[in-house]
XYZ file of C-alpha atoms in Angstrom:
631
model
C 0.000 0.000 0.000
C 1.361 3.620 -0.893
C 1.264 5.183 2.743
C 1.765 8.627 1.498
C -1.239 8.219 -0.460
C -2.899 6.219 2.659
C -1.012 7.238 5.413
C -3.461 6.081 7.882
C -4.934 3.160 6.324
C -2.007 1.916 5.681
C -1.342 1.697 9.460
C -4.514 -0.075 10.037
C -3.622 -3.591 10.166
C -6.894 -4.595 12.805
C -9.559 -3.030 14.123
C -7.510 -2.295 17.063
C -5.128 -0.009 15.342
C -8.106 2.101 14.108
C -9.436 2.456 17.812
C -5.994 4.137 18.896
C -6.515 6.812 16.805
C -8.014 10.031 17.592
C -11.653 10.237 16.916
C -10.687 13.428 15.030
C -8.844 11.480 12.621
C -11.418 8.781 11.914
C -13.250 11.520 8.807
C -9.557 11.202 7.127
C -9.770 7.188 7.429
C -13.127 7.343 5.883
C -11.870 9.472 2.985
C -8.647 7.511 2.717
C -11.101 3.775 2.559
C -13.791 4.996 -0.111
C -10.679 5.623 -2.630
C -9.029 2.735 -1.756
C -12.352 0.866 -2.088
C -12.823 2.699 -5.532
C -9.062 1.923 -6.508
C -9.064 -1.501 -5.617
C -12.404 -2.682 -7.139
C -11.852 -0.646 -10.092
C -8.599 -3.249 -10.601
C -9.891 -6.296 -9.809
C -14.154 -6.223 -10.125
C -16.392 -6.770 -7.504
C -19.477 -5.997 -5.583
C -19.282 -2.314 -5.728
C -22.240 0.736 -5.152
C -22.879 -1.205 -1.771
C -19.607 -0.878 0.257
C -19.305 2.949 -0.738
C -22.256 3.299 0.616
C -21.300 2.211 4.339
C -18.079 3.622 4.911
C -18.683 5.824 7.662
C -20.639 3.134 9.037
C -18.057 0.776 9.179
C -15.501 2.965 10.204
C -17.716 3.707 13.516
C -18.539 0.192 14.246
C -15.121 -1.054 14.176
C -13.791 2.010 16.093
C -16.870 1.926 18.958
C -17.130 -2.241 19.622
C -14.590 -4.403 20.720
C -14.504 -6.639 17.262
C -14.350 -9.541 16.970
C -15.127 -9.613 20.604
C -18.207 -8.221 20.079
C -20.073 -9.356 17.263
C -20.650 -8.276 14.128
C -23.018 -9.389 11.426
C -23.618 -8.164 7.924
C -26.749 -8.969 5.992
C -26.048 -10.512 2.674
C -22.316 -9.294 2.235
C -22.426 -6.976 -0.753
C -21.661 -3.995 1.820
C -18.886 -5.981 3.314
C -15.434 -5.086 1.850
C -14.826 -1.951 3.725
C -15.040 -4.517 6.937
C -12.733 -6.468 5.189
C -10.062 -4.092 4.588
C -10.063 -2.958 8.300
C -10.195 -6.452 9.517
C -6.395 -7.687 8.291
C -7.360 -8.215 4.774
C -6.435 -5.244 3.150
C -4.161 -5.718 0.996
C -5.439 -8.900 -0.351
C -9.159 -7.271 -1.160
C -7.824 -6.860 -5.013
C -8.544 -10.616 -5.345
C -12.065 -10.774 -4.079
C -13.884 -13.232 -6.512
C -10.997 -14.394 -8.001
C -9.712 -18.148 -7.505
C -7.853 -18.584 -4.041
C -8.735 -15.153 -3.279
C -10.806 -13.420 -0.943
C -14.743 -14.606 -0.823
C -16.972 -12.495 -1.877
C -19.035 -12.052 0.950
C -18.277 -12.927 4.862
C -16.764 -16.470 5.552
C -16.051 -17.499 8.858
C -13.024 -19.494 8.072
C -11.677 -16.907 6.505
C -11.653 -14.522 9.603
C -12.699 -14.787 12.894
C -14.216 -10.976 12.427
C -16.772 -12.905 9.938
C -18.893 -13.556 12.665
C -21.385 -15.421 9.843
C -20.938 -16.468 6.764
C -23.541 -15.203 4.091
C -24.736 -14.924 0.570
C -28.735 -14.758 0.901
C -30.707 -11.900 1.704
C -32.380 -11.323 5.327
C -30.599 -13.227 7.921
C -28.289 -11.252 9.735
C -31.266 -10.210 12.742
C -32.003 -14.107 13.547
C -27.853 -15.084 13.412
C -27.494 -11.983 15.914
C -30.591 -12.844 17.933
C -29.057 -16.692 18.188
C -25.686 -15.124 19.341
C -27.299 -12.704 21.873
C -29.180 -15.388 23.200
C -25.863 -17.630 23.773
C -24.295 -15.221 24.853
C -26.969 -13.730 27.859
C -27.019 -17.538 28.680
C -23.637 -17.813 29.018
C -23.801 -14.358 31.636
C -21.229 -13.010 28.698
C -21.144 -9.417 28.378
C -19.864 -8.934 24.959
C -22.244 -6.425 22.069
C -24.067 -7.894 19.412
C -25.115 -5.588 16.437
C -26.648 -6.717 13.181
C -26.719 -4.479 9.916
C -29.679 -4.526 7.593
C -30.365 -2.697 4.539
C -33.974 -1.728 4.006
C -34.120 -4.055 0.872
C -32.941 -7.330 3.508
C -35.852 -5.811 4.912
C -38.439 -7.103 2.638
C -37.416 -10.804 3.159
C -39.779 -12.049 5.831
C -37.436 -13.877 7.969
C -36.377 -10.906 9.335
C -39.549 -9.863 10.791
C -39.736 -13.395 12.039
C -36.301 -12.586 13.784
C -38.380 -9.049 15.180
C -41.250 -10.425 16.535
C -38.810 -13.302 17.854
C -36.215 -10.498 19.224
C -38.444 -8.375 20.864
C -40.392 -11.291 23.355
C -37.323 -12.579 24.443
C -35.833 -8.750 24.766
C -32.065 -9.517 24.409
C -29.420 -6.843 24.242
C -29.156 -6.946 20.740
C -28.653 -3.805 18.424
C -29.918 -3.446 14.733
C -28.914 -0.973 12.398
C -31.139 -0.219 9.295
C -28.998 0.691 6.928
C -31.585 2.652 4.810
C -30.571 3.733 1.185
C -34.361 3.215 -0.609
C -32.147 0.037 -2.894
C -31.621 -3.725 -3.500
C -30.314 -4.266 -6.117
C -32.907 -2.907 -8.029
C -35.311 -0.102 -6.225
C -37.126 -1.412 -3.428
C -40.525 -1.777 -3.785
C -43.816 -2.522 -1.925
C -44.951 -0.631 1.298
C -41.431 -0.478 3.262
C -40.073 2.191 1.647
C -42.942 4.263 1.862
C -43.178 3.528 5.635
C -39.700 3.980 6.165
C -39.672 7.522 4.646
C -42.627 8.480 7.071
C -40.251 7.892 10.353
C -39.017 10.710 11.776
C -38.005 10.858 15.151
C -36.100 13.797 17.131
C -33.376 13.647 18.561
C -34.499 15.349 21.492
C -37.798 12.962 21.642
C -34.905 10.141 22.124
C -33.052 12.531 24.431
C -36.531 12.312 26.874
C -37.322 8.933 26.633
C -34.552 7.209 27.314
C -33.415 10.256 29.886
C -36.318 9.427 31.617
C -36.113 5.012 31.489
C -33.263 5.652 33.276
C -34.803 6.878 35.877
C -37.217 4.339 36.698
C -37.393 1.374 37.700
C -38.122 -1.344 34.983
C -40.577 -3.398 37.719
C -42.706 0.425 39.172
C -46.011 1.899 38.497
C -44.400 5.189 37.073
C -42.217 2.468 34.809
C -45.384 0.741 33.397
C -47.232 4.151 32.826
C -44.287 5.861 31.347
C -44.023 2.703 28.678
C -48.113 3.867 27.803
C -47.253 7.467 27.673
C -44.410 6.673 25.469
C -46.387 5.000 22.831
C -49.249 6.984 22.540
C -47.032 10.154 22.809
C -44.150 8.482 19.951
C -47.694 8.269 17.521
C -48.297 11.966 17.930
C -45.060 12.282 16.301
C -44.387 9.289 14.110
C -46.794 7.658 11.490
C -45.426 4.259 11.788
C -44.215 2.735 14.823
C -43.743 -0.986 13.404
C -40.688 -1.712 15.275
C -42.255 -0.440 18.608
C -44.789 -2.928 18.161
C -42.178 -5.533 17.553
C -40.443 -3.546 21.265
C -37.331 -2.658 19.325
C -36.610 0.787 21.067
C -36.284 2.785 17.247
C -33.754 5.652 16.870
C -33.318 7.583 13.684
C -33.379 8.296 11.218
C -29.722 9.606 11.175
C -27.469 10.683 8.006
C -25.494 7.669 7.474
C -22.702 9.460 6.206
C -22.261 12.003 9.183
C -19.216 10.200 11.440
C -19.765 13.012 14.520
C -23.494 11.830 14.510
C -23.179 8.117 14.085
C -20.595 7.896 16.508
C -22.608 9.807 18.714
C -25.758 7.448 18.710
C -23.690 4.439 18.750
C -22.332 5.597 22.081
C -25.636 5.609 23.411
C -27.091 2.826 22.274
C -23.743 0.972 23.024
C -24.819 0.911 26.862
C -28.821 0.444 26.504
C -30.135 -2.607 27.745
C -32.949 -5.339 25.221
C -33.492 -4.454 21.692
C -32.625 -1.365 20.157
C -32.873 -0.342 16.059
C -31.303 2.517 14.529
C -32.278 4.089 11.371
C -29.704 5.365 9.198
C -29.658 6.563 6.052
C -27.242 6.296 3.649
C -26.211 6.411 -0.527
C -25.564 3.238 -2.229
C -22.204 4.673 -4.228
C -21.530 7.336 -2.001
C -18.265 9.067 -3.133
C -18.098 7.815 -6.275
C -20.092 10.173 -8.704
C -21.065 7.633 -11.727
C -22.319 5.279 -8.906
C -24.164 7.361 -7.500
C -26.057 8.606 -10.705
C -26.273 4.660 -11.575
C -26.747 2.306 -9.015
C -28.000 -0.296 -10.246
C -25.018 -0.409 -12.986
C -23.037 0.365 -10.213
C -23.797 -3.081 -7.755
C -21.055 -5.399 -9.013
C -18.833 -4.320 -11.799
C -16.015 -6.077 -13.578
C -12.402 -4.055 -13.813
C -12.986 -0.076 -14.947
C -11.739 2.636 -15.591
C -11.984 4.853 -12.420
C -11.716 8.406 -13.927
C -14.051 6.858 -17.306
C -16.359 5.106 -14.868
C -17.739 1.537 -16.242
C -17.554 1.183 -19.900
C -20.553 -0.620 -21.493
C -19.236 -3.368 -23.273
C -21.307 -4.995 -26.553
C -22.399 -8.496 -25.863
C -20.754 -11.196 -28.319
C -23.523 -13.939 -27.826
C -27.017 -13.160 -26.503
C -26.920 -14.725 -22.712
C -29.301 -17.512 -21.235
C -30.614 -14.760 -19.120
C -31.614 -12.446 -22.557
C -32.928 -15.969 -24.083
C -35.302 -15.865 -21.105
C -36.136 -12.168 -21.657
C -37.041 -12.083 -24.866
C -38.966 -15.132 -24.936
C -40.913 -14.082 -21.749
C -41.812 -10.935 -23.764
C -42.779 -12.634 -26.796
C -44.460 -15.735 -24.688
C -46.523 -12.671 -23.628
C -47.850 -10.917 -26.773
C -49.962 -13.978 -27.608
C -50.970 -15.087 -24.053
C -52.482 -12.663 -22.121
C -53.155 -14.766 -19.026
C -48.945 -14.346 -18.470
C -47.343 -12.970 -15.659
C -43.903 -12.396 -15.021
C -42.661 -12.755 -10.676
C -39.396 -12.125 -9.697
C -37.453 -11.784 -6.004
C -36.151 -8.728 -6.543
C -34.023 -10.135 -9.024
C -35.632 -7.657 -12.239
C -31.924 -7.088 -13.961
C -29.886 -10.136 -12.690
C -33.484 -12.734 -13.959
C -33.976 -10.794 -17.671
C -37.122 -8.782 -16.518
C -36.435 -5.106 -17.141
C -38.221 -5.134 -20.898
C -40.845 -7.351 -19.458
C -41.533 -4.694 -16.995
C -40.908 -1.823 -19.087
C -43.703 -3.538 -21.616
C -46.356 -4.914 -19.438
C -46.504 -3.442 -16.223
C -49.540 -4.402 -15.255
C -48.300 -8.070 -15.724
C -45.043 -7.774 -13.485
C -44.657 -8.340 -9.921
C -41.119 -7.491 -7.846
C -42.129 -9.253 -4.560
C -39.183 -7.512 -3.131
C -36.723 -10.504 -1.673
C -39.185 -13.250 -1.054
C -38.913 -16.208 -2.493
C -41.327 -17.697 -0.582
C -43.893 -15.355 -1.081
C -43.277 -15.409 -4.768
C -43.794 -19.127 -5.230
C -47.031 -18.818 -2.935
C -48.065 -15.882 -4.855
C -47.801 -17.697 -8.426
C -49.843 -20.938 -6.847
C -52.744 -18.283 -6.268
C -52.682 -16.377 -9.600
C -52.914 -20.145 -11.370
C -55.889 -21.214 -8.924
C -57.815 -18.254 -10.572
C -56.535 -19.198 -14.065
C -53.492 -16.985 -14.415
C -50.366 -19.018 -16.157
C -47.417 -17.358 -13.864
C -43.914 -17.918 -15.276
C -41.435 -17.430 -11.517
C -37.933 -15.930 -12.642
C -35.562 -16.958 -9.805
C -32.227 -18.033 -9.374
C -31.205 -21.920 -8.487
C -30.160 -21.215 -5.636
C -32.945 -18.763 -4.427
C -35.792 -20.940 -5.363
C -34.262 -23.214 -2.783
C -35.464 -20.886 -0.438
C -39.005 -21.265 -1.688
C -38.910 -25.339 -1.273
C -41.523 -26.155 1.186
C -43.797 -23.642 -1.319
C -42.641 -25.644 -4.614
C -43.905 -28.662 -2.837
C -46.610 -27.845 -1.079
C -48.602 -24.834 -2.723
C -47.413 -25.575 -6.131
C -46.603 -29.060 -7.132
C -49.183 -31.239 -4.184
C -51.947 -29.103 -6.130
C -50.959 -29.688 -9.577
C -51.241 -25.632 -10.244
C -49.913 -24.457 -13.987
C -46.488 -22.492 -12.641
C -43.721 -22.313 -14.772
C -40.167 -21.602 -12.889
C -37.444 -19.987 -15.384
C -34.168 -20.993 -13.367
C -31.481 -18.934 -13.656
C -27.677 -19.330 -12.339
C -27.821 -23.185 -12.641
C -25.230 -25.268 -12.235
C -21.564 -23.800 -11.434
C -21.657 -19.531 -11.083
C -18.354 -19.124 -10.717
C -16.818 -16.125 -8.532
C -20.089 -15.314 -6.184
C -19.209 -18.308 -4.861
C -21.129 -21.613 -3.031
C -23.528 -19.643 -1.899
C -24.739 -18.593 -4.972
C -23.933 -21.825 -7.018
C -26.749 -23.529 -8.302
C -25.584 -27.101 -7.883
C -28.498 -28.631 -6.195
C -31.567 -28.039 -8.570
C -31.814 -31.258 -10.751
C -31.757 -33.287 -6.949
C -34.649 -31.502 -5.398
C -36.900 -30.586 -8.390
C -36.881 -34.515 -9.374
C -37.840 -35.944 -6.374
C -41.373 -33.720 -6.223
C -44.367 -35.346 -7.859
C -46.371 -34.024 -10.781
C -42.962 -31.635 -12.150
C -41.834 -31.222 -15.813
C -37.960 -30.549 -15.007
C -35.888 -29.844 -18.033
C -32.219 -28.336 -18.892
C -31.367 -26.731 -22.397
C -27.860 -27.435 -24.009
C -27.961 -24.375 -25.976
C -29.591 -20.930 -26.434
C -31.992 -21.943 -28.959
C -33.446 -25.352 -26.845
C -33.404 -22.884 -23.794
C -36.244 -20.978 -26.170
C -37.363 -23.912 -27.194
C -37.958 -25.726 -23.596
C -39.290 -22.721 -22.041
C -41.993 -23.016 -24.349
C -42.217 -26.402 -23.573
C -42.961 -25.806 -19.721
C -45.095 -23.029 -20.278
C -47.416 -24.982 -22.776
C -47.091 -27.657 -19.995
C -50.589 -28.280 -18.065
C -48.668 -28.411 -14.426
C -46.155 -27.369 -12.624
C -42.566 -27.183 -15.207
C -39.055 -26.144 -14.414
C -36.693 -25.255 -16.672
C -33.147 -24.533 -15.726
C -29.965 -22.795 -17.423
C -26.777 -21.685 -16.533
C -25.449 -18.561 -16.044
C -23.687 -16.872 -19.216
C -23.717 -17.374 -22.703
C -23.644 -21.053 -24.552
C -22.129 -21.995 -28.042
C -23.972 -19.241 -29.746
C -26.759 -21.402 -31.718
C -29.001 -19.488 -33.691
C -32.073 -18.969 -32.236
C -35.654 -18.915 -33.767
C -38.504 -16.570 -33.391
C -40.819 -19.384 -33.630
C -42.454 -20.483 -30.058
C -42.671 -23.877 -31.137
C -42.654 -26.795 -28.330
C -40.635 -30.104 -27.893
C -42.120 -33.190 -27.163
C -41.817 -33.983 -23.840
C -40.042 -36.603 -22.267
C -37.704 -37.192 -25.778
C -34.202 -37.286 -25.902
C -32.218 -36.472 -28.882
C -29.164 -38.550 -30.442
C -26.997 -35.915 -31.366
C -24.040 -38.194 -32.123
C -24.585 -41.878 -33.363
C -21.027 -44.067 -32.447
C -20.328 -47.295 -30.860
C -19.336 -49.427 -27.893
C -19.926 -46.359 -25.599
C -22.802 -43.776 -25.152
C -23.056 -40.529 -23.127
C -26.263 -38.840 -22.044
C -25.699 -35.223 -21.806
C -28.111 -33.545 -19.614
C -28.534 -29.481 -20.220
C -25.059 -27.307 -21.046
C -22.149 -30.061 -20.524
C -23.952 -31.382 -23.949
C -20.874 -29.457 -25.913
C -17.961 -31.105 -24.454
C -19.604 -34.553 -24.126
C -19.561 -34.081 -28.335
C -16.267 -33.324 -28.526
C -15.449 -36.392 -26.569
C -17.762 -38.712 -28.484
C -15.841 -37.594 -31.733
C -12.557 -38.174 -30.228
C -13.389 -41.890 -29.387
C -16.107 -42.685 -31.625
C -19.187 -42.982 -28.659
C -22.626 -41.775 -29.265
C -24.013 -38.550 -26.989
C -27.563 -38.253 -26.453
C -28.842 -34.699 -25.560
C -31.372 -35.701 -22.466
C -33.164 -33.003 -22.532
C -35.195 -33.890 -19.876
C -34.728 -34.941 -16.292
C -38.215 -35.563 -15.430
C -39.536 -37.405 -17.307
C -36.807 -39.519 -18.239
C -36.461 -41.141 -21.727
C -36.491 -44.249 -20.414
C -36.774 -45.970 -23.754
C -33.874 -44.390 -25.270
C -31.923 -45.194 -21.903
C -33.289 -49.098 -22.807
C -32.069 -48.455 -26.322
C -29.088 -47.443 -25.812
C -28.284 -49.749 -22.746
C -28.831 -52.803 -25.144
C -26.485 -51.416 -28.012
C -23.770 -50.181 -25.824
C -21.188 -52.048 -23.192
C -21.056 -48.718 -21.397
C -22.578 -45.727 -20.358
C -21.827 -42.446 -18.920
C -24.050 -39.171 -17.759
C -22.855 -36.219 -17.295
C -24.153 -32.951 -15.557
C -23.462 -29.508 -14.053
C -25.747 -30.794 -11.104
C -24.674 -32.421 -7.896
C -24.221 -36.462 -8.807
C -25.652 -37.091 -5.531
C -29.383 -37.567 -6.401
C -29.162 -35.964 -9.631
C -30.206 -36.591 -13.476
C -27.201 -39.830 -13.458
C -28.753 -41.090 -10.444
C -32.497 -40.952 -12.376
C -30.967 -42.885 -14.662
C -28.849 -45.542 -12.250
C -31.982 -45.511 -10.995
C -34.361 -46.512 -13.372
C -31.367 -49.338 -14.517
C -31.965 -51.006 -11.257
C -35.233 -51.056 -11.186
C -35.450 -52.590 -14.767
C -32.558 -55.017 -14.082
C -29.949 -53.830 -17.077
C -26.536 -54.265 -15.889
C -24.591 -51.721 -18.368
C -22.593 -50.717 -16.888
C -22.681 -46.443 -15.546
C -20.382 -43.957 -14.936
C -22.011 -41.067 -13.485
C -20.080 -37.522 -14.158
C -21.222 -33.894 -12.246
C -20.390 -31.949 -9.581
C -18.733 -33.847 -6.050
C -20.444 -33.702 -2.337
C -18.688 -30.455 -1.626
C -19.224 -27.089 -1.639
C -17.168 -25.165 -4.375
C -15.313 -22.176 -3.727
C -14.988 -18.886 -5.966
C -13.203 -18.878 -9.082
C -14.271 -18.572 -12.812
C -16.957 -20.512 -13.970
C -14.226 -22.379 -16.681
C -11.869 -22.792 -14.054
C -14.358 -24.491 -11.649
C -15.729 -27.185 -14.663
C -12.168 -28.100 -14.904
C -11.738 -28.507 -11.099
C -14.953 -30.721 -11.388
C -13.995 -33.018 -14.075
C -17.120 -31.972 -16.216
C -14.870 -29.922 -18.697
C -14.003 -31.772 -22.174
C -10.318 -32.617 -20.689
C -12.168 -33.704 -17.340
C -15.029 -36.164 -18.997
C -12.401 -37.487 -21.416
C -9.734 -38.198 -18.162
C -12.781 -39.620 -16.357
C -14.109 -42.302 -19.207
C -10.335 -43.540 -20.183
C -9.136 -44.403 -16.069
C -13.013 -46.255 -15.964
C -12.429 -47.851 -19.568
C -8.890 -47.717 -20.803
C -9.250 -49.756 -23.553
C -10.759 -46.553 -25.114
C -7.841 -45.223 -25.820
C -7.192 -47.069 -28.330
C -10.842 -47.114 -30.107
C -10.803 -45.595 -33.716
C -12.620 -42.560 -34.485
C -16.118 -43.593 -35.830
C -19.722 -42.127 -36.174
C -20.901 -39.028 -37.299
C -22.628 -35.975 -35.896
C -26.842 -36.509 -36.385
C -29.044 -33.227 -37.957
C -30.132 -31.133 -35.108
C-alpha cells in the first residue's frame, strides 16, 4: 500500500489499530477507505455501489465495539469489503472473486471478524438474535449488532427474527442501513413507511433520559411505557418496530461520522433491543455510482476516472434468451405474468416490466412469497412464469412442494444461475436443482444445451398443463441461432446428437458441448437428455442394449441428480450396463471462474475425457467412428 497516499490506512492492520486513533482522525480514514475501495475494485471487479455506501458506518462500528469480541453481522455481504479491509485483509481485497482469493461475501473461516458467513438476503437479525441469546445464557457481556439494509428488509425472515427479538428482549442492536435500494429499487410498502419515520433527537433525548430513571418493575415504569407509545404516535406515522419492542432511533445521516458515533455511544450501553435508522447512498463518493446504481452493484475491472464502460455483448446470454422469450411468450398469451425476487436485472425482466406493467410483480426478496403468490394467480386461471435463481428458489422449497406441485397448479419456474456460477461463490452456485426438483411429484424438469433449446424448452414448460421447471446456466452457450418461432418439444424425448459405438453418453442441459467433442474423439454416441423428469427411459433401454457402457454427465450435484435418475431406473429394470455417473462432487465449491471451476470438477471436455479412459482404458485405443446426427 502507498502510505503517502494512505497514510493512515495503511497503518490499520486490525480493528484495534483504528481504535488508537483520535476520533478526530477517523473523517480522514473514511476518505482515505472509499478511494481505496474505488481503486481496488476498479482493478480487480467486484461488488461495488454497496460498500461505498457504508463507509462511515463501518468505520464507527469497528472504532466503537470491541470486534471480533463483540459481534458483528452483515446482511447478505455486498456492503462488506470496507469490513474487510479494516479487519487484516487489506491488501489482499484486489482478489475478491478471483480463484484462491478473498470470498466475496463474509466467511467465517476466513476470519474470525466474519462472525457469519452469508450470501442470501435477510438473515443477519435471527444469526445476531441466536448469538445474543448464547451469549446472555452464558452471563457473557460482549455487544451484538446486526446491519440490515432496508431491501434485507423485505425478506420475511427478518420480521420473524423481530417479533422473535423483541419477546425474548435480548441486548441486541440493529442498524437499518436505509438507502431506498436492492439491487434494483425497493418496492412494496417499506419504503414508503420507512420515509414516514421521523423521530427527534431530542424525543430520544426524553425517553430514554427518563427510562433511566425508573425502575423497569414500578407503576411510574409501566405508565411511562403507555405514555411513550401513545405520545411516539403523535409524532411518528409508523411505529412498526415499537410494536415488535425494538426501542427505534433515527433516522440519522449515514454518512455524518460526529453523529453516528454519537448514537452508537448511546445505544452501546442500553439494555434489550434497540434499532437505529440510518440513512445512507448506495455509491456514495463515487459520482457515476451514485447517478447509476444499479449499474453500479457489481462491476467487472474499470476505468476509475471513465467510470464503467458498457461493453457490446458477443452472444445473446441464457438470461436475454429468457427475456425475450418471456416478452414474446406474452404478446400472444395474455393470461402471463412475469414474478421475480427482486431479481428484475440479474433474472432478464427489465423489458418485461418496461412492456407490461400491469403483468409484473417485484415481490421484493421473497422467495417464498413469490412461489405462494404464483400458486394463487394459477388457482384463478393466471399461467405465472417465476424468474428466480437456483439457488434462491431453494429458499421457496416447502412452497414448490406444497402450494405448487401437491396441487398440480400451472407455474412455470425460469431458473437462472444453474449449475456452477463461478466467482459469487457456493452460496450462490446452483448445484443442487436437478436433486430436489426430481424428487417432487407431478414436475416437468428440463435443462437446455444451448440458447436456442433454452427458447425452445421454455416453451415447452409453459405450454405444460402443471407445474414445469426449466433450468440454465449462467452466461452465454455456443452461440446457436435462435428462432422466433415459439414452437414446443415433445416432452419426455431425448435427442441422439451423435450416433457411435461401444460407448454412449447422455448429456443432460449445457455439458452437452464437451460430451460431443469427446464422443468424436473416441467414436461414442451422446444423447442430448433433454429432460430430467420425465426420463427417456426408452432411449436409456435403447441405448443400454447397443452399448457395453454408459456415462451421464451434468453440471448438477451427482448425488441424487439426473445420473442417479438414470442408475436408478437401470436397477429397477434389471440392465446391468454398466454407468459412470459424471457432475459436480459432495462439496461445496469455492470462488473462481466458472471455466476454471468445470475443470476442477472433471465436467470440462479434458475432465469427462480423463474420467471415461481411467473407468475404460481400452478406449484409448478405439478408432474414431460415427458421425454428428441433424439437429
Amino acid at each position: 500500500m502507498d502510505a503517502s497516499r494512505y497514510p493512515r490506512l495503511s497503518r490499520i492492520d486490525s480493528p484495534a489499530d483504528l481504535r488508537k486513533l483520535d476520533q478526530a482522525e477517523l473523517p480522514a480514514v473514511a476518505r482515505e477507505l472509499r478511494e481505496y475501495l474505488i481503486a481496488q475494485v476498479a482493478g480487480a471487479g467486484g461488488h461495488f455501489g454497496a460498500g461505498l455506501g457504508v463507509v462511515e458506518l463501518t468505520v464507527a462500528l469497528h472504532y466503537l465495539f470491541d470486534t471480533p469480541q463483540d459481534r458483528l453481522v452483515w446482511d447478505v455481504g455486498h456492503q462488506s469489503y470496507p469490513h474487510k479491509i479494516l479487519t487484516g485483509r487489506r491488501d489482499r481485497i484486489g482478489t475478491i472473486k478471483h480463484k484462491d482469493g478473498l470470498a466475496p461475501f463474509p466467511k467465517r473461516d476466513e476470519s474470525e471478524f466474519d462472525t457469519f458467513g452469508v450470501g442470501h438476503s435477510s438473515t443477519s437479525i435471527s444469526a445476531a438474535l441466536g448469538m445474543a441469546i448464547a451469549a446472555q445464557r452464558k452471563g457473557d457481556a460482549r455487544k451484538i449488532v446486526a446491519v440490515i439494509g432496508d431491501g434485507g428488509l423485505t425478506g420475511g425472515m427478518a420480521y420473524e427474527a423481530l417479533h422473535h427479538g423483541g419477546g425474548v428482549e435480548p441486548d441486541i442492536l440493529v442498524i437499518l442501513n436505509d438507502n431506498q435500494m436492492s439491487i434494483s429499487e425497493n418496492v412494496g410498502a417499506l419504503p414508503k413507511m420507512l420515509a414516514r419515520l421521523m423521530v427527534s433527537r431530542r424525543l430520544n433525548a426524553l425517553r430514554e433520559g427518563a427510562k433511566r430513571r425508573l425502575r423497569r418493575d414500578g407503576f411510574l415504569w409501566r405508565f411511562f411505557k403507555r405514555w411513550e407509545e401513545h405520545t411516539k404516535g403523535m409524532f411518528v406515522p409508523s411505529t412498526l418496530f415499537e410494536e415488535f419492542n425494538f426501542h427505534y432511533f433515527g433516522p440519522i445521516d449515514g454518512h455524518d461520522l460526529p453523529q453516528l458515533l454519537y448514537s452508537l455511544r448511546t445505544l452501546k450501553e442500553l439494555k434489550g433491543p434497540q434499532l437505529l435508522h440510518v440513512v445512507t447512498t448506495k455509491g456514495k463518493g463515487y459520482a457515476p455510482a451514485e447517478a447509476r446504481q444499479i449499474e453500479y452493484h457489481a462491476v467487472g475491472p474499470f476505468d476509475p476516472d471513465k467510470g464503467v464502460a458498457m461493453k457490446p455483448a458477443t452472444r445473446t446470454s441464457y438470461t436475454d434468451v429468457f427475456g425475450d422469450w418471456l416478452c414474446d411468450m406474452a404478446a400472444v398469451e395474455p393470461r402471463l405474468y412475469g414474478i421475480t425476487p427482486a431479481m428484475r436485472e440479474g433474472s432478464g425482466l427489465v423489458r418485461f416490466a418496461k412492456e407490461y406493467p400491469q403483468r409484473y410483480f417485484d415481490v421484493g426478496i421473497a422467495e417464498q412469497h413469490a412461489v405462494t403468490l404464483a400458486a394463487g394467480m394459477a388457482c384463478e386461471g393466471a399461467k405465472p412464469v417465476v424468474a428466480i435463481y437456483s439457488t434462491f428458489l431453494q429458499r421457496g422449497y416447502d412452497q414448490l412442494i406444497h402450494d405448487v406441485a401437491l396441487q398440480n397448479l400451472d407455474v412455470t419456474f425460469a431458473i437462472d444461475r444453474a449449475g456452477l456460477v463461478g466467482p459469487d461463490g457456493a452460496t450462490h452456485a446452483g448445484s443442487f436443482d436437478l436433486t430436489y426438483l426430481r424428487c417432487i411429484p407431478n414436475m416437468l424438469v428440463a435443462a437446455p444445451s444451448d440458447e436456442a433449446e433454452c427458447r425452445a424448452l421454455l416453451t415447452t414448460a409453459f405450454r405444460h398443463a402443471g407445474p414445469a421447471a426449466v433450468r440454465y446456466p449462467r452466461g452465454s452457450g455456443n452461440g446457436a441461432k435462435i428462432k422466433a418461432e415459439l414452437k414446443a418439444l415433445p416432452i419426455g424425448k431425448a435427442e441422439i446428437r451423435r450416433r457411435g459405438s461401444g460407448l454412449a453418453i447422455l448429456a443432460f442441459g449445457s455439458p452437452l458441448a464437451a460430451a460431443l467433442d469427446i464422443g468424436a474423439e473416441i467414436g461414442a454416441t451422446v444423447v442430448n437428455m433433454r429432460f430430467i423428469k420425465p426420463l427417456d427411459t426408452a432411449q436409456i433401454l435403447e441405448l443400454a442394449h447397443t452399448h457395453a457402457m454408459l456415462v451421464t454427465v451434468e453440471d448438477n450435484a451427482i448425488a441424487g441428480g439426473a445420473g442417479s435418475a438414470v442408475a436408478e431406473w437401470l436397477a429397477a429394470n434389471n440392465v446391468q450396463t454398466p454407468l459412470l455417473q459424471l457432475g459436480l462432487p459432495d462439496a461445496f465449491l469455492e470462488h473462481a471462474s466458472r471455466e476454471q471451476l468445470l475443470a476442477e470438477v472433471g465436467i470440462d471436455a479434458a475432465g469427462i475425457r480423463a474420467s471415461i479412459l481411467k473407468r475404460w482404458p481400452q478406449l484409448a485405443a478405439v478408432p474414431r467412428v460415427g458421425v454428428v446426427s441433424a439437429v
